[in-house]
XYZ file of C-alpha atoms in Angstrom:
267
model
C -14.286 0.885 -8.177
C -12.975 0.126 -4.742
C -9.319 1.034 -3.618
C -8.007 -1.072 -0.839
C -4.627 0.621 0.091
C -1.862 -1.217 0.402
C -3.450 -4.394 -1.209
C -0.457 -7.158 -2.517
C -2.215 -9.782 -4.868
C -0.960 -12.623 -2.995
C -2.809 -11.524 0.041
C -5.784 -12.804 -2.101
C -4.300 -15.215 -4.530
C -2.286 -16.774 -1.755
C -4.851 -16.897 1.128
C -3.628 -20.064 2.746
C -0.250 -19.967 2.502
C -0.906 -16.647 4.638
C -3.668 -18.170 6.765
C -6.107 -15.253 5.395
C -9.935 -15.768 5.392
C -11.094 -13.476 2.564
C -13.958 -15.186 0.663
C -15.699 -12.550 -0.449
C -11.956 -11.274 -2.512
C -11.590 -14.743 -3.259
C -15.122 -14.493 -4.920
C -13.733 -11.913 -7.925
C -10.551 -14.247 -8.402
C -12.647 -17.382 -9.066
C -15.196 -15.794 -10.805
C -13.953 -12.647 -12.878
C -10.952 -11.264 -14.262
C -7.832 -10.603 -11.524
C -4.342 -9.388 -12.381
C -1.029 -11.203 -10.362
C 0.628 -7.632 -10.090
C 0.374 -4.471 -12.347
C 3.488 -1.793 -12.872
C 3.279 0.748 -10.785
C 3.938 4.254 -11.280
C 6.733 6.507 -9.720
C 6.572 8.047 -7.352
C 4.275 4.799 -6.342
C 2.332 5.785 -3.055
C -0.716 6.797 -2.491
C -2.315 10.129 -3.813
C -0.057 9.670 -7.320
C -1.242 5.833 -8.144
C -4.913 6.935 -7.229
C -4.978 9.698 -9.562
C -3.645 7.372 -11.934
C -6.208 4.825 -11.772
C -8.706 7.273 -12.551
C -6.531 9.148 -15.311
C -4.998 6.231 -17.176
C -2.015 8.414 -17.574
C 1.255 8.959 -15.535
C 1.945 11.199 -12.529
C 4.185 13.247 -15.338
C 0.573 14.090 -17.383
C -1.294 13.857 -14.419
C 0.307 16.177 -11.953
C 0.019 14.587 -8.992
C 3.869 13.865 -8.067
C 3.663 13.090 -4.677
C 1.065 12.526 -1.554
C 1.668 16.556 -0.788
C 3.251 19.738 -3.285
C 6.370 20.313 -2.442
C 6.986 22.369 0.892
C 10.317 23.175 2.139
C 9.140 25.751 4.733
C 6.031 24.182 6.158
C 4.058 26.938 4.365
C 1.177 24.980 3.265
C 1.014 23.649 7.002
C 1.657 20.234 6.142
C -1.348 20.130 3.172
C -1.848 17.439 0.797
C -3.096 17.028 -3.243
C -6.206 16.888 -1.898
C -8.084 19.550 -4.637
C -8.897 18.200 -8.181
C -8.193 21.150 -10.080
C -4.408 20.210 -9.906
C -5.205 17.089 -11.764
C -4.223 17.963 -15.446
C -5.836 15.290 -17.455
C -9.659 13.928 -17.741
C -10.825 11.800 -14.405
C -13.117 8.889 -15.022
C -16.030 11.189 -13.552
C -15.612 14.205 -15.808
C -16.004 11.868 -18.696
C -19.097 9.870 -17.263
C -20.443 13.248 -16.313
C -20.517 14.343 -20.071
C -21.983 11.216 -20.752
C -24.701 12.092 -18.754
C -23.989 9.340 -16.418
C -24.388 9.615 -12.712
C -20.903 9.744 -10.985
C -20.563 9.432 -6.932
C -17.227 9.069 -5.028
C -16.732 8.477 -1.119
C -13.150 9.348 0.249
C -11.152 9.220 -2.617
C -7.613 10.921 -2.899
C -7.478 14.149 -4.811
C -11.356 15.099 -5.128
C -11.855 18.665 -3.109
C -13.631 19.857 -6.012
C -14.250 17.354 -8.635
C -16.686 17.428 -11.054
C -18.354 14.019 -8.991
C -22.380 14.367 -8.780
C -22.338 12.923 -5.166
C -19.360 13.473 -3.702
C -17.987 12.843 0.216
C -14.324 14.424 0.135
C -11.222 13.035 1.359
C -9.913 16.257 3.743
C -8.651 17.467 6.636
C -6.166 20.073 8.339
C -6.663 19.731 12.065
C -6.660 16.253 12.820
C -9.407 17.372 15.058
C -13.278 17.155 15.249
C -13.389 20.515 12.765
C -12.509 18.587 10.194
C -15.675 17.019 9.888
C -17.154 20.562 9.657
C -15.098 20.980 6.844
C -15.695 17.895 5.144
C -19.010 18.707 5.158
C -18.745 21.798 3.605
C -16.572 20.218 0.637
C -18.358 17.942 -0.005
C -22.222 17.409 -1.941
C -24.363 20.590 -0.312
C -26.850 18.569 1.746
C -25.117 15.133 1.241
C -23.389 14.467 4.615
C -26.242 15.930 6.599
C -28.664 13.192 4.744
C -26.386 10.601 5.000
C -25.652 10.619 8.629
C -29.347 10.916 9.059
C -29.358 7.240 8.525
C -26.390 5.938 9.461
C -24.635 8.538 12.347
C -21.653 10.201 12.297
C -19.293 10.363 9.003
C -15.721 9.506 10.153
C -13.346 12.340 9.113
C -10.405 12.248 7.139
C -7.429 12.042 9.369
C -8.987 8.227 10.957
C -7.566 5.686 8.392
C -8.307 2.306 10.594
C -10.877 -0.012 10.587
C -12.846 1.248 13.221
C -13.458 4.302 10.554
C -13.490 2.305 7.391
C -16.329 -0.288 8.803
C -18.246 3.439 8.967
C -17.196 4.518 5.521
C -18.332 0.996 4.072
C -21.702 1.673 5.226
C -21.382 5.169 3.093
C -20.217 3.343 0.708
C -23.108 0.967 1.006
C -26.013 3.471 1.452
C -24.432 5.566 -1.686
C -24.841 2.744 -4.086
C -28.887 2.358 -2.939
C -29.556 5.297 -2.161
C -28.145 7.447 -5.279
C -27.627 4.355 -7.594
C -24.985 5.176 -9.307
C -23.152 4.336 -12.805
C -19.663 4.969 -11.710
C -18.983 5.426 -7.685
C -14.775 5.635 -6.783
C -14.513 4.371 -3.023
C -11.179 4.497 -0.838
C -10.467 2.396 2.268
C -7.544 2.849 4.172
C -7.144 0.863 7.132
C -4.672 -2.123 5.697
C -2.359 0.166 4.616
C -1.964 2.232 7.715
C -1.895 -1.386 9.929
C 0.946 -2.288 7.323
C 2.833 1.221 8.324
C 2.538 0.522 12.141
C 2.590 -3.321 12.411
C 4.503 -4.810 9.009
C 2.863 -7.188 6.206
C 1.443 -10.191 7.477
C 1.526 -9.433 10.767
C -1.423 -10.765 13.108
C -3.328 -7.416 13.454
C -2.803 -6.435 9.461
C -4.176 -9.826 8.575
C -7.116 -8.983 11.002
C -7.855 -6.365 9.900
C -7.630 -7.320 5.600
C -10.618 -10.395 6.907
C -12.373 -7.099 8.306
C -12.034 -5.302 5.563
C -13.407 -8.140 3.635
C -16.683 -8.566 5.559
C -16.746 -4.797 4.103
C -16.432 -5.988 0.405
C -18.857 -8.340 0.742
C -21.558 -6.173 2.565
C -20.645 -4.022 -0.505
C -21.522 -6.330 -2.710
C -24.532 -7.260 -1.046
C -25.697 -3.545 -1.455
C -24.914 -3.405 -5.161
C -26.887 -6.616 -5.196
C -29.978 -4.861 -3.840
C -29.671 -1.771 -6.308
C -28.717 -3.327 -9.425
C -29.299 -7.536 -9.051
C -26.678 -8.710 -11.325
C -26.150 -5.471 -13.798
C -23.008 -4.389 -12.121
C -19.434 -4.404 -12.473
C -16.612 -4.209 -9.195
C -13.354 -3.174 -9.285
C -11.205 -3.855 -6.616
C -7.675 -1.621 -7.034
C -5.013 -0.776 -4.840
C -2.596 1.504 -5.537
C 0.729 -0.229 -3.945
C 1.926 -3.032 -1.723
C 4.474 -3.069 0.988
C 7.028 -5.480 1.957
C 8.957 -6.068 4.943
C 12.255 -4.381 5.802
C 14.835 -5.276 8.409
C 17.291 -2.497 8.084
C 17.807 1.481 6.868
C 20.177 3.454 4.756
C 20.953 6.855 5.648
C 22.630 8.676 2.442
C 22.998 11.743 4.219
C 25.827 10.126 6.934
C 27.578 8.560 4.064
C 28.021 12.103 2.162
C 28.327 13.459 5.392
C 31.586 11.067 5.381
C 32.563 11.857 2.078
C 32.604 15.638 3.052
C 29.720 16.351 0.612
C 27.502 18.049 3.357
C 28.218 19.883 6.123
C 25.785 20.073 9.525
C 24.444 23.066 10.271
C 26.331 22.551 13.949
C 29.647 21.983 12.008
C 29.025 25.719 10.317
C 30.631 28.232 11.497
């Protein structure tokens, strides 16, 4: 199962009309099952939804109410869900694990800890090169180190474009051959973040979704290698974006109304 953040259906579905190049997506549409839209949960971003598509159950059962606990006085130091003992109902891996099944994850939300046979951690704290020091440590004993053996440096956490995702989908890639296998949960980031910083359909997000397809299909290509045709991919996102030409401030209109008072109109 592979998340692509940020992922709207008609990025795929509607390819032309968006002047998109994305075969390789294009590939599951014509020749598997696709969905034109799903319900999302609420709070719908990005730590919540994820945990939900490996739960089945809502961010109410799950736990996971928000990208990062709530933290008024900055005393987590801006931390995120990021452990999996705060998820409250069974992941996809703790059942395949008591199946006996072999379970592998690279850089999905919520996994510091999970109960994932061969697992490369979404974390960091720093934003700095440390944080690779401390993904290694959370992650597989030994797994990182043998990785990167063959393929260089892991790109930490905090890098979400697609510069660090072409990296991760050689993880991703090498993961599936190298460790075969029978469930692997894989994030990639990069669409989303270009949405953040540049808007849907804009030049450099479409870019950047035809990159991130050459991905999917090197993917694919892997699992082809590993398994020939006994395999099954999921491609999930956990939320779209749309575009947005103006902002309401609630706090200046109760502000108005004399509901709130600045803390420079205290006295």
């Amino acid at each position: 199962m592979i998340s692509i953040d940020g992922l709207k259906p008609d990025y795929v579905t509607e390819a032309e009309k968006h002047s998109l190049r994305v075969p390789n997506l294009k590939r599951f549409v014509t020749g598997g099952a696709w969905a034109a839209g799903v319900t999302g949960v609420s709070p719908t971003v990005t730590y919540p939804s994820h945990t939900t598509l490996v739960t089945g159950v809502s961010p109410a059962k799950h736990g996971i109410i928000n990208n990062s606990p709530l933290d008024p006085f900055g005393k987590n130091l801006g931390g995120w869900y990021w452990y999996a003992e705060d998820i409250k109902s069974p992941a996809l891996w703790d059942i395949a694990g008591k199946a006996g099944l072999v379970t592998a994850s690279i850089d999905w939300p919520v996994t510091v800890g999970a109960n994932v046979g061969f697992n490369i951690v979404q974390y960091w704290r720093g934003a700095n090169p440390d944080d690779h020091k401390l993904t290694r440590a959370l992650s597989t004993s030994g797994l990182l180190d043998q990785a990167e053996k063959d393929l260089g440096s892991y790109p930490t956490g905090y890098l979400f474009d697609i510069e660090a995702d072409s990296r991760r989908a050689k993880f991703i890639a090498w993961m599936i051959e190298k460790k075969r296998p029978h469930l692997l949960t894989a994030y990639l980031s990069s669409l989303d973040e270009e949405q953040h910083h540049t808007a849907p359909y804009s030049d450099t997000t479409r870019r950047t979704l035809e990159r991130l397809d050459a991905l999917i299909g090197e993917i694919r290509s892997a699992a082809d290698r590993a398994f020939g045709n006994r395999y099954v991919i999921c491609i999930v996102s956990d939320h779209g974006h749309i575009t947005a030409d103006r902002e309401t401030h609630l706090n200046a209109a109760l502000q108005q109304a004399g509901l709130i008072q600045l803390d420079e109109q205290k006295s």
